[in-house]
Amino acid sequence: MKNFVEELKWRGMLAQIMPGTEEYLLKNQVSAYLGTDPTADSLHIGHLCGIMMLRHLQRCGHKPYLLIGGATGMIGDPSGKSQERNLLDTGTLYHNQEAIKKQVGKFLDFEGNEPNKAEMVNNYDWMKDFSFLDFARTVGKHITVNYMMAKDSVQKRLNGDARDGLSFTEFTYQLLQGYDFLYQYEHYGVRLQLGGNDQWGNMTTGTELIRRTLGAEAEAFCITCPLITKADGKKFGKTESGNVWLDRNRTTPYAFYQFWLNVTDEDAERYIKIFTDLDRETIDALVAEHSKDPGARVLQRRLAEEVTILVHSQEDLDMAIAASNILFGKATKEELAGLDEATLTDVFKDVPHYELPKAELGGKAIDLLCQDGWDIFPSKGEMRKLVKGGGVSLNKEKITAFDRPVTAEDLIDGKYLLVQRGKKNYYLITVK
């Protein structure tokens, strides 16, 4: 088996590790879990470092468990939060769980007969019939309030700016997460918990609960990955429009691809280690090639390609690249027509938009595109001059006659017209 801890170290994915963890992993095939609360029906790229930890764990011969927090998701974790999370109902949680399972299935092997095939579990299954009295007797008696109060996540909420303080519901979260570790330790043989570095306090509560419940000889370990930030220290994975999601309906593959393509050189060098399967030799070669000609953005392009294929597919990558070429390079009408509607509108979301009544189709281009209130052309005379010089395109095809009719056959996806003036000026018309 490959050395899992060494793999995390060179990739920059190791923040904290309990003493003895690496030695234990080298001697045993270890079952390890990472938990995520199903608070949305998609993961975002902020979750990816943890998911990649599980992926590398399995590739190193160990057995990964993904814990869906169906029970803890109803409560909310105070770690890194300034206010209490909204509580979700069981129907929403189940829907979110199924969506997350489908996404993670692209990263982990849940099939086959290998002893280290991935498993997915839900803590709602063992918490739903657990009464408060049973919980207090089984779990609460082993962990003191003093121990719980000392956790950084609790102290930050109590001493921070949160006006509402810390609810008892959230305060007990670390006990619930600790019990998750104990339950899996006893029922699935899980010996290691993985998570983000903000989870260290909750995770060590789990190892403490295991020792106090089962005895000092019970071996349980924790490893955390760093909370990924950008080179400027700002939060990773956030754009002006919000999170970058793994779900194509929330973030299109094109926008996803563009996110990675536009990271800084410094970030690209870090991210390509964390978010891809590329080995050290390949990455070192890419870094060396990039340093010779940073303008070619070799690192960013390879990073964007690898992560887009991993999260989406080769087909989605091809469409994202084609979409990028439409906006920034040469492309054909066929390539434009090949984009799905979500990608098309995403590519041109920042260009001027206009609406045209469907009844006007069949009219001359010069009349349709030179309407009052539209800024595509200063005047009809200017349009005539530009058309004559080959400077006007409709749906990536040059307009050779300013009075050519624009019909329903010109529509992209049955509703769009893309006008290009010169090389860089685009205008999207929606026909309704």
Short mmCIF file of C-alpha atoms in Angstrom, two decimals:
data_model
loop_
_atom_site.label_atom_id
_atom_site.label_comp_id
_atom_site.label_asym_id
_atom_site.label_seq_id
_atom_site.Cartn_x
_atom_site.Cartn_y
_atom_site.Cartn_z
CA MET A 1 0.00 0.00 0.00
CA LYS A 2 1.10 3.57 -0.70
CA ASN A 3 1.81 5.78 2.29
CA PHE A 4 -1.42 7.77 2.70
CA VAL A 5 0.07 10.33 5.09
CA GLU A 6 3.06 10.92 2.80
CA GLU A 7 0.64 11.39 -0.10
CA LEU A 8 -1.24 14.06 1.86
CA LYS A 9 1.98 15.79 2.93
CA TRP A 10 3.45 16.37 -0.53
CA ARG A 11 0.08 17.46 -1.85
CA GLY A 12 -0.30 20.11 0.88
CA MET A 13 -3.37 18.33 2.27
CA LEU A 14 -2.23 17.65 5.83
CA ALA A 15 -2.99 20.09 8.65
CA GLN A 16 -3.08 18.10 11.90
CA ILE A 17 -2.51 14.44 12.67
CA MET A 18 -2.71 12.47 15.91
CA PRO A 19 0.51 10.84 17.11
CA GLY A 20 0.84 7.25 15.92
CA THR A 21 -1.57 7.64 13.00
CA GLU A 22 0.99 7.21 10.21
CA GLU A 23 2.51 4.13 11.83
CA TYR A 24 -0.91 2.56 12.30
CA LEU A 25 -1.82 3.19 8.65
CA LEU A 26 1.41 1.57 7.44
CA LYS A 27 0.72 -1.60 9.43
CA ASN A 28 -3.02 -2.01 8.76
CA GLN A 29 -5.68 -1.66 6.12
CA VAL A 30 -7.68 1.05 7.86
CA SER A 31 -11.33 2.02 7.59
CA ALA A 32 -11.72 5.81 7.78
CA TYR A 33 -14.67 8.14 7.55
CA LEU A 34 -15.39 11.71 6.61
CA GLY A 35 -18.70 13.35 7.46
CA THR A 36 -20.71 15.93 5.60
CA ASP A 37 -24.05 17.41 6.58
CA PRO A 38 -26.63 17.38 3.77
CA THR A 39 -27.55 21.05 4.15
CA ALA A 40 -27.85 21.47 0.35
CA ASP A 41 -28.54 19.13 -2.55
CA SER A 42 -25.02 19.63 -3.86
CA LEU A 43 -21.50 19.82 -2.54
CA HIS A 44 -19.42 22.82 -3.55
CA ILE A 45 -15.70 22.99 -4.21
CA GLY A 46 -15.08 23.90 -0.59
CA HIS A 47 -15.92 20.24 0.16
CA LEU A 48 -13.54 18.90 -2.47
CA CYS A 49 -10.40 18.73 -0.33
CA GLY A 50 -12.13 16.35 2.11
CA ILE A 51 -13.57 14.25 -0.71
CA MET A 52 -10.13 14.06 -2.33
CA MET A 53 -8.73 12.85 1.02
CA LEU A 54 -11.15 9.94 0.84
CA ARG A 55 -10.20 9.34 -2.80
CA HIS A 56 -6.48 9.20 -1.99
CA LEU A 57 -7.23 7.01 1.04
CA GLN A 58 -8.92 4.43 -1.19
CA ARG A 59 -6.18 4.65 -3.82
CA CYS A 60 -3.68 3.90 -1.03
CA GLY A 61 -5.52 0.66 -0.25
CA HIS A 62 -7.64 1.74 2.72
CA LYS A 63 -11.43 1.68 3.05
CA PRO A 64 -13.39 4.96 2.92
CA TYR A 65 -16.72 5.66 4.57
CA LEU A 66 -18.70 8.75 3.66
CA LEU A 67 -20.99 9.68 6.52
CA ILE A 68 -24.06 11.68 5.56
CA GLY A 69 -25.21 13.61 8.62
CA GLY A 70 -28.94 13.07 8.32
CA ALA A 71 -29.29 13.50 12.08
CA THR A 72 -26.61 16.11 12.76
CA GLY A 73 -27.80 18.04 9.71
CA MET A 74 -30.99 18.71 11.62
CA ILE A 75 -29.01 20.51 14.31
CA GLY A 76 -26.12 22.50 12.90
CA ASP A 77 -22.43 22.59 13.74
CA PRO A 78 -21.05 25.74 15.44
CA SER A 79 -17.54 25.21 14.03
CA GLY A 80 -16.56 28.23 11.97
CA LYS A 81 -20.06 29.69 12.18
CA SER A 82 -21.18 32.98 13.68
CA GLN A 83 -24.84 32.07 13.93
CA GLU A 84 -27.06 29.03 14.20
CA ARG A 85 -27.86 27.13 11.03
CA ASN A 86 -31.43 26.77 9.80
CA LEU A 87 -32.88 23.37 10.64
CA LEU A 88 -34.02 21.12 7.77
CA ASP A 89 -36.90 18.66 7.57
CA THR A 90 -36.42 14.94 6.88
CA GLY A 91 -37.75 15.12 3.30
CA THR A 92 -35.25 17.82 2.34
CA LEU A 93 -32.42 15.99 4.07
CA TYR A 94 -33.19 12.75 2.22
CA HIS A 95 -33.30 14.54 -1.14
CA ASN A 96 -29.97 16.23 -0.38
CA GLN A 97 -28.40 12.94 0.70
CA GLU A 98 -29.29 11.18 -2.55
CA ALA A 99 -27.92 14.08 -4.61
CA ILE A 100 -24.63 14.08 -2.66
CA LYS A 101 -24.30 10.30 -2.99
CA LYS A 102 -24.52 10.60 -6.77
CA GLN A 103 -21.83 13.30 -6.82
CA VAL A 104 -19.38 11.47 -4.57
CA GLY A 105 -19.84 8.32 -6.66
CA LYS A 106 -17.60 10.00 -9.26
CA PHE A 107 -14.73 10.17 -6.75
CA LEU A 108 -14.99 6.88 -4.88
CA ASP A 109 -15.52 3.29 -5.95
CA PHE A 110 -18.68 2.05 -4.23
CA GLU A 111 -18.99 -1.02 -6.45
CA GLY A 112 -17.19 -4.33 -6.81
CA ASN A 113 -15.99 -6.90 -4.31
CA GLU A 114 -12.73 -5.30 -3.21
CA PRO A 115 -12.32 -5.19 0.58
CA ASN A 116 -11.67 -1.46 0.40
CA LYS A 117 -14.71 -0.51 -1.65
CA ALA A 118 -16.31 2.71 -0.40
CA GLU A 119 -19.39 2.73 1.83
CA MET A 120 -21.97 5.39 2.51
CA VAL A 121 -23.72 5.58 5.87
CA ASN A 122 -26.22 7.97 7.43
CA ASN A 123 -26.13 8.79 11.13
CA TYR A 124 -29.90 9.21 11.10
CA ASP A 125 -30.09 5.41 10.92
CA TRP A 126 -28.56 5.00 14.38
CA MET A 127 -29.79 8.26 15.91
CA LYS A 128 -33.50 8.18 14.99
CA ASP A 129 -34.47 5.77 17.78
CA PHE A 130 -31.90 6.99 20.29
CA SER A 131 -33.85 8.60 23.16
CA PHE A 132 -32.51 11.60 25.02
CA LEU A 133 -32.26 9.59 28.24
CA ASP A 134 -30.30 6.85 26.48
CA PHE A 135 -28.01 9.44 24.92
CA ALA A 136 -27.39 11.15 28.26
CA ARG A 137 -26.59 7.81 29.90
CA THR A 138 -24.51 6.32 27.04
CA VAL A 139 -22.64 9.39 25.82
CA GLY A 140 -23.15 12.37 28.10
CA LYS A 141 -21.71 10.78 31.22
CA HIS A 142 -18.32 10.20 29.56
CA ILE A 143 -17.57 13.78 28.47
CA THR A 144 -17.46 16.65 30.96
CA VAL A 145 -18.85 20.12 30.34
CA ASN A 146 -15.37 21.48 31.13
CA TYR A 147 -13.94 19.40 28.27
CA MET A 148 -16.63 20.59 25.87
CA MET A 149 -16.30 24.24 26.89
CA ALA A 150 -12.58 24.22 26.18
CA LYS A 151 -13.08 23.58 22.47
CA ASP A 152 -12.09 26.47 20.21
CA SER A 153 -15.32 26.22 18.21
CA VAL A 154 -17.34 26.75 21.39
CA GLN A 155 -15.12 29.52 22.76
CA LYS A 156 -15.21 31.47 19.50
CA ARG A 157 -19.00 31.44 19.50
CA LEU A 158 -19.26 32.38 23.16
CA ASN A 159 -16.69 35.16 22.96
CA GLY A 160 -17.40 36.30 19.43
CA ASP A 161 -19.84 38.72 17.87
CA ALA A 162 -22.79 36.33 17.72
CA ARG A 163 -25.70 38.13 19.37
CA ASP A 164 -27.62 34.96 20.10
CA GLY A 165 -24.75 33.12 21.78
CA LEU A 166 -24.61 29.34 21.45
CA SER A 167 -27.73 27.19 21.74
CA PHE A 168 -27.75 23.94 23.71
CA THR A 169 -28.60 22.21 20.42
CA GLU A 170 -25.35 23.36 18.84
CA PHE A 171 -23.37 22.83 22.04
CA THR A 172 -24.23 19.13 21.94
CA TYR A 173 -23.08 18.78 18.32
CA GLN A 174 -19.60 17.62 19.31
CA LEU A 175 -21.16 14.82 21.39
CA LEU A 176 -23.25 13.70 18.42
CA GLN A 177 -20.23 13.76 16.12
CA GLY A 178 -18.23 11.95 18.76
CA TYR A 179 -20.90 9.28 18.99
CA ASP A 180 -20.80 8.86 15.20
CA PHE A 181 -17.14 7.87 15.53
CA LEU A 182 -17.87 5.52 18.43
CA TYR A 183 -20.79 3.85 16.62
CA GLN A 184 -18.76 3.28 13.45
CA TYR A 185 -15.79 2.13 15.51
CA GLU A 186 -17.92 -0.59 17.10
CA HIS A 187 -20.08 -1.56 14.09
CA TYR A 188 -17.87 -0.99 11.03
CA GLY A 189 -14.35 -1.15 12.44
CA VAL A 190 -13.65 2.50 11.60
CA ARG A 191 -10.42 3.64 13.28
CA LEU A 192 -9.72 6.97 11.60
CA GLN A 193 -11.72 10.16 11.09
CA LEU A 194 -10.87 12.67 8.35
CA GLY A 195 -12.10 16.24 8.11
CA GLY A 196 -11.36 19.90 7.65
CA ASN A 197 -9.13 21.58 10.21
CA ASP A 198 -12.07 23.48 11.70
CA GLN A 199 -13.42 20.07 12.78
CA TRP A 200 -10.41 19.11 14.92
CA GLY A 201 -12.22 19.84 18.19
CA ASN A 202 -15.25 17.72 17.28
CA MET A 203 -13.04 14.94 15.95
CA THR A 204 -10.90 14.68 19.07
CA THR A 205 -14.08 14.52 21.15
CA GLY A 206 -14.78 11.33 19.22
CA THR A 207 -11.43 9.75 20.02
CA GLU A 208 -11.84 10.78 23.66
CA LEU A 209 -15.32 9.25 23.81
CA ILE A 210 -14.01 6.00 22.31
CA ARG A 211 -11.23 5.74 24.89
CA ARG A 212 -13.47 6.60 27.82
CA THR A 213 -16.16 4.17 26.65
CA LEU A 214 -14.05 1.24 25.45
CA GLY A 215 -10.86 1.68 27.44
CA ALA A 216 -7.45 3.30 26.97
CA GLU A 217 -6.31 0.50 24.67
CA ALA A 218 -8.92 1.43 22.01
CA GLU A 219 -6.99 2.91 19.09
CA ALA A 220 -8.66 5.80 17.27
CA PHE A 221 -7.06 8.52 15.17
CA CYS A 222 -7.76 11.82 13.38
CA ILE A 223 -6.30 13.62 10.37
CA THR A 224 -7.38 17.03 9.15
CA CYS A 225 -6.78 18.86 5.90
CA PRO A 226 -6.19 22.62 5.85
CA LEU A 227 -9.04 24.98 5.07
CA ILE A 228 -8.20 25.95 1.51
CA THR A 229 -7.84 29.65 0.84
CA LYS A 230 -6.68 31.72 -2.10
CA ALA A 231 -3.19 33.21 -2.20
CA ASP A 232 -4.57 36.53 -0.92
CA GLY A 233 -6.04 34.79 2.12
CA LYS A 234 -9.64 35.09 0.95
CA LYS A 235 -12.10 32.23 1.12
CA PHE A 236 -11.62 29.59 -1.55
CA GLY A 237 -14.45 28.66 -3.89
CA LYS A 238 -16.43 31.88 -3.65
CA THR A 239 -17.22 34.10 -6.63
CA GLU A 240 -19.33 37.22 -6.94
CA SER A 241 -22.32 34.99 -7.65
CA GLY A 242 -21.64 32.71 -4.65
CA ASN A 243 -20.28 29.20 -4.23
CA VAL A 244 -18.89 27.16 -7.10
CA TRP A 245 -21.09 24.04 -6.93
CA LEU A 246 -20.54 20.53 -8.23
CA ASP A 247 -24.15 20.38 -9.47
CA ARG A 248 -24.34 21.50 -13.11
CA ASN A 249 -27.75 23.10 -12.45
CA ARG A 250 -26.21 25.43 -9.88
CA THR A 251 -22.85 26.02 -11.62
CA THR A 252 -22.60 25.09 -15.28
CA PRO A 253 -19.59 23.02 -16.39
CA TYR A 254 -18.49 26.08 -18.40
CA ALA A 255 -18.52 28.35 -15.32
CA PHE A 256 -16.87 25.56 -13.31
CA TYR A 257 -14.10 25.24 -15.92
CA GLN A 258 -13.64 29.01 -16.05
CA PHE A 259 -13.23 29.20 -12.26
CA TRP A 260 -10.19 26.93 -12.34
CA LEU A 261 -8.85 28.49 -15.54
CA ASN A 262 -8.78 31.92 -13.91
CA VAL A 263 -6.96 31.14 -10.65
CA THR A 264 -3.61 32.80 -10.03
CA ASP A 265 -0.29 31.10 -10.83
CA GLU A 266 0.41 30.61 -7.14
CA ASP A 267 -3.00 29.09 -6.48
CA ALA A 268 -2.79 26.86 -9.57
CA GLU A 269 0.45 25.34 -8.29
CA ARG A 270 -1.22 24.51 -4.96
CA TYR A 271 -4.59 23.43 -6.31
CA ILE A 272 -3.26 21.04 -8.95
CA LYS A 273 -1.75 18.96 -6.13
CA ILE A 274 -4.89 19.02 -4.02
CA PHE A 275 -7.67 18.61 -6.55
CA THR A 276 -6.23 16.20 -9.13
CA ASP A 277 -4.82 12.68 -9.22
CA LEU A 278 -1.71 13.74 -11.13
CA ASP A 279 1.50 12.31 -9.67
CA ARG A 280 4.41 14.34 -8.37
CA GLU A 281 6.56 13.91 -11.48
CA THR A 282 3.80 15.11 -13.80
CA ILE A 283 3.03 18.11 -11.62
CA ASP A 284 6.70 19.06 -11.28
CA ALA A 285 7.02 18.92 -15.08
CA LEU A 286 3.93 21.12 -15.50
CA VAL A 287 5.24 23.64 -12.96
CA ALA A 288 8.58 23.79 -14.79
CA GLU A 289 6.86 24.25 -18.16
CA HIS A 290 4.58 26.94 -16.73
CA SER A 291 7.52 28.89 -15.26
CA LYS A 292 9.08 29.19 -18.72
CA ASP A 293 5.98 30.84 -20.18
CA PRO A 294 3.42 31.87 -17.52
CA GLY A 295 1.33 33.60 -20.19
CA ALA A 296 0.43 30.25 -21.71
CA ARG A 297 -1.25 29.32 -18.39
CA VAL A 298 -0.23 25.66 -18.71
CA LEU A 299 -0.97 24.94 -15.04
CA GLN A 300 -4.38 26.56 -15.08
CA ARG A 301 -5.42 24.78 -18.27
CA ARG A 302 -4.38 21.34 -17.02
CA LEU A 303 -5.97 21.99 -13.61
CA ALA A 304 -9.24 23.11 -15.20
CA GLU A 305 -9.28 20.09 -17.52
CA GLU A 306 -8.55 17.52 -14.80
CA VAL A 307 -11.08 18.83 -12.27
CA THR A 308 -13.83 19.37 -14.85
CA ILE A 309 -13.49 15.78 -16.09
CA LEU A 310 -13.41 14.46 -12.52
CA VAL A 311 -16.52 16.36 -11.40
CA HIS A 312 -18.42 16.33 -14.71
CA SER A 313 -17.17 14.44 -17.79
CA GLN A 314 -14.95 14.61 -20.86
CA GLU A 315 -17.99 15.67 -22.87
CA ASP A 316 -18.65 18.55 -20.48
CA LEU A 317 -15.02 19.60 -20.69
CA ASP A 318 -15.22 19.62 -24.50
CA MET A 319 -18.32 21.81 -24.32
CA ALA A 320 -16.66 24.16 -21.81
CA ILE A 321 -13.63 24.55 -24.07
CA ALA A 322 -15.87 25.08 -27.11
CA ALA A 323 -17.83 27.69 -25.17
CA SER A 324 -14.60 29.46 -24.20
CA ASN A 325 -13.52 29.50 -27.85
CA ILE A 326 -16.82 31.07 -28.87
CA LEU A 327 -16.25 34.03 -26.60
CA PHE A 328 -12.47 34.34 -26.81
CA GLY A 329 -11.51 32.74 -30.10
CA LYS A 330 -12.74 31.59 -33.47
CA ALA A 331 -15.78 29.35 -33.56
CA THR A 332 -18.44 28.20 -36.00
CA LYS A 333 -22.20 28.43 -36.02
CA GLU A 334 -22.31 24.66 -35.48
CA GLU A 335 -20.21 24.96 -32.31
CA LEU A 336 -22.49 27.72 -31.06
CA ALA A 337 -25.57 25.64 -31.79
CA GLY A 338 -23.97 22.70 -29.96
CA LEU A 339 -24.08 24.48 -26.59
CA ASP A 340 -26.95 23.73 -24.26
CA GLU A 341 -29.07 26.69 -23.22
CA ALA A 342 -27.60 26.94 -19.69
CA THR A 343 -24.06 27.13 -21.07
CA LEU A 344 -25.02 29.60 -23.80
CA THR A 345 -26.61 32.01 -21.33
CA ASP A 346 -23.71 31.52 -18.91
CA VAL A 347 -21.11 32.34 -21.56
CA PHE A 348 -22.91 35.53 -22.52
CA LYS A 349 -24.30 36.54 -19.12
CA ASP A 350 -22.18 39.71 -19.04
CA VAL A 351 -22.95 40.96 -22.56
CA PRO A 352 -25.86 43.34 -23.33
CA HIS A 353 -29.20 41.53 -23.60
CA TYR A 354 -32.23 42.57 -25.62
CA GLU A 355 -35.67 41.09 -26.28
CA LEU A 356 -37.36 40.84 -29.66
CA PRO A 357 -41.03 39.95 -30.25
CA LYS A 358 -41.35 36.76 -32.28
CA ALA A 359 -43.76 38.51 -34.63
CA GLU A 360 -40.90 40.66 -35.96
CA LEU A 361 -38.99 37.63 -37.29
CA GLY A 362 -38.77 37.68 -41.07
CA GLY A 363 -37.83 41.36 -41.13
CA LYS A 364 -34.57 42.75 -42.49
CA ALA A 365 -31.47 42.54 -40.30
CA ILE A 366 -30.92 46.31 -40.48
CA ASP A 367 -34.45 46.94 -39.12
CA LEU A 368 -34.32 44.25 -36.42
CA LEU A 369 -30.86 45.13 -35.08
CA CYS A 370 -31.10 48.94 -35.18
CA GLN A 371 -34.06 49.46 -32.91
CA ASP A 372 -34.66 52.43 -30.61
CA GLY A 373 -33.08 51.86 -27.20
CA TRP A 374 -30.61 49.26 -28.50
CA ASP A 375 -26.93 50.09 -28.54
CA ILE A 376 -25.69 47.46 -30.99
CA PHE A 377 -25.11 50.04 -33.75
CA PRO A 378 -25.00 53.83 -33.50
CA SER A 379 -27.10 54.11 -36.67
CA LYS A 380 -28.30 52.19 -39.70
CA GLY A 381 -25.64 53.91 -41.75
CA GLU A 382 -22.95 52.66 -39.38
CA MET A 383 -24.34 49.13 -39.64
CA ARG A 384 -24.28 49.26 -43.45
CA LYS A 385 -20.65 50.37 -43.34
CA LEU A 386 -19.66 47.61 -40.87
CA VAL A 387 -21.47 44.91 -42.86
CA LYS A 388 -19.71 46.03 -46.03
CA GLY A 389 -16.36 45.70 -44.22
CA GLY A 390 -17.19 42.23 -42.89
CA GLY A 391 -17.46 43.43 -39.30
CA VAL A 392 -20.89 42.06 -38.37
CA SER A 393 -21.78 38.44 -37.57
CA LEU A 394 -25.02 36.73 -36.67
CA ASN A 395 -24.60 33.46 -34.78
CA LYS A 396 -20.88 33.39 -35.73
CA GLU A 397 -21.57 33.81 -39.46
CA LYS A 398 -20.68 37.01 -41.32
CA ILE A 399 -23.65 39.05 -42.50
CA THR A 400 -22.96 39.82 -46.16
CA ALA A 401 -26.11 41.85 -46.82
CA PHE A 402 -27.56 44.34 -44.34
CA ASP A 403 -31.08 43.71 -45.66
CA ARG A 404 -30.95 39.90 -45.37
CA PRO A 405 -34.02 38.55 -43.56
CA VAL A 406 -33.71 37.17 -40.02
CA THR A 407 -36.03 34.19 -39.60
CA ALA A 408 -36.90 31.49 -37.12
CA GLU A 409 -34.30 29.26 -38.77
CA ASP A 410 -31.59 31.60 -37.46
CA LEU A 411 -32.56 31.02 -33.82
CA ILE A 412 -30.19 29.17 -31.50
CA ASP A 413 -32.06 26.82 -29.14
CA GLY A 414 -35.24 28.14 -30.74
CA LYS A 415 -35.01 31.51 -29.00
CA TYR A 416 -31.61 33.25 -29.22
CA LEU A 417 -29.73 35.42 -31.71
CA LEU A 418 -26.08 36.24 -31.09
CA VAL A 419 -24.88 39.43 -32.76
CA GLN A 420 -21.17 40.26 -32.94
CA ARG A 421 -19.87 43.70 -33.89
CA GLY A 422 -16.16 43.70 -34.58
CA LYS A 423 -14.02 41.19 -32.70
CA LYS A 424 -15.06 41.70 -29.09
CA ASN A 425 -18.55 43.21 -28.94
CA TYR A 426 -21.33 40.68 -28.40
CA TYR A 427 -25.06 41.14 -27.95
CA LEU A 428 -27.58 38.43 -27.06
CA ILE A 429 -31.14 38.78 -28.28
CA THR A 430 -33.91 36.65 -26.80
CA VAL A 431 -36.87 36.17 -29.13
CA LYS A 432 -40.17 35.80 -27.31
#
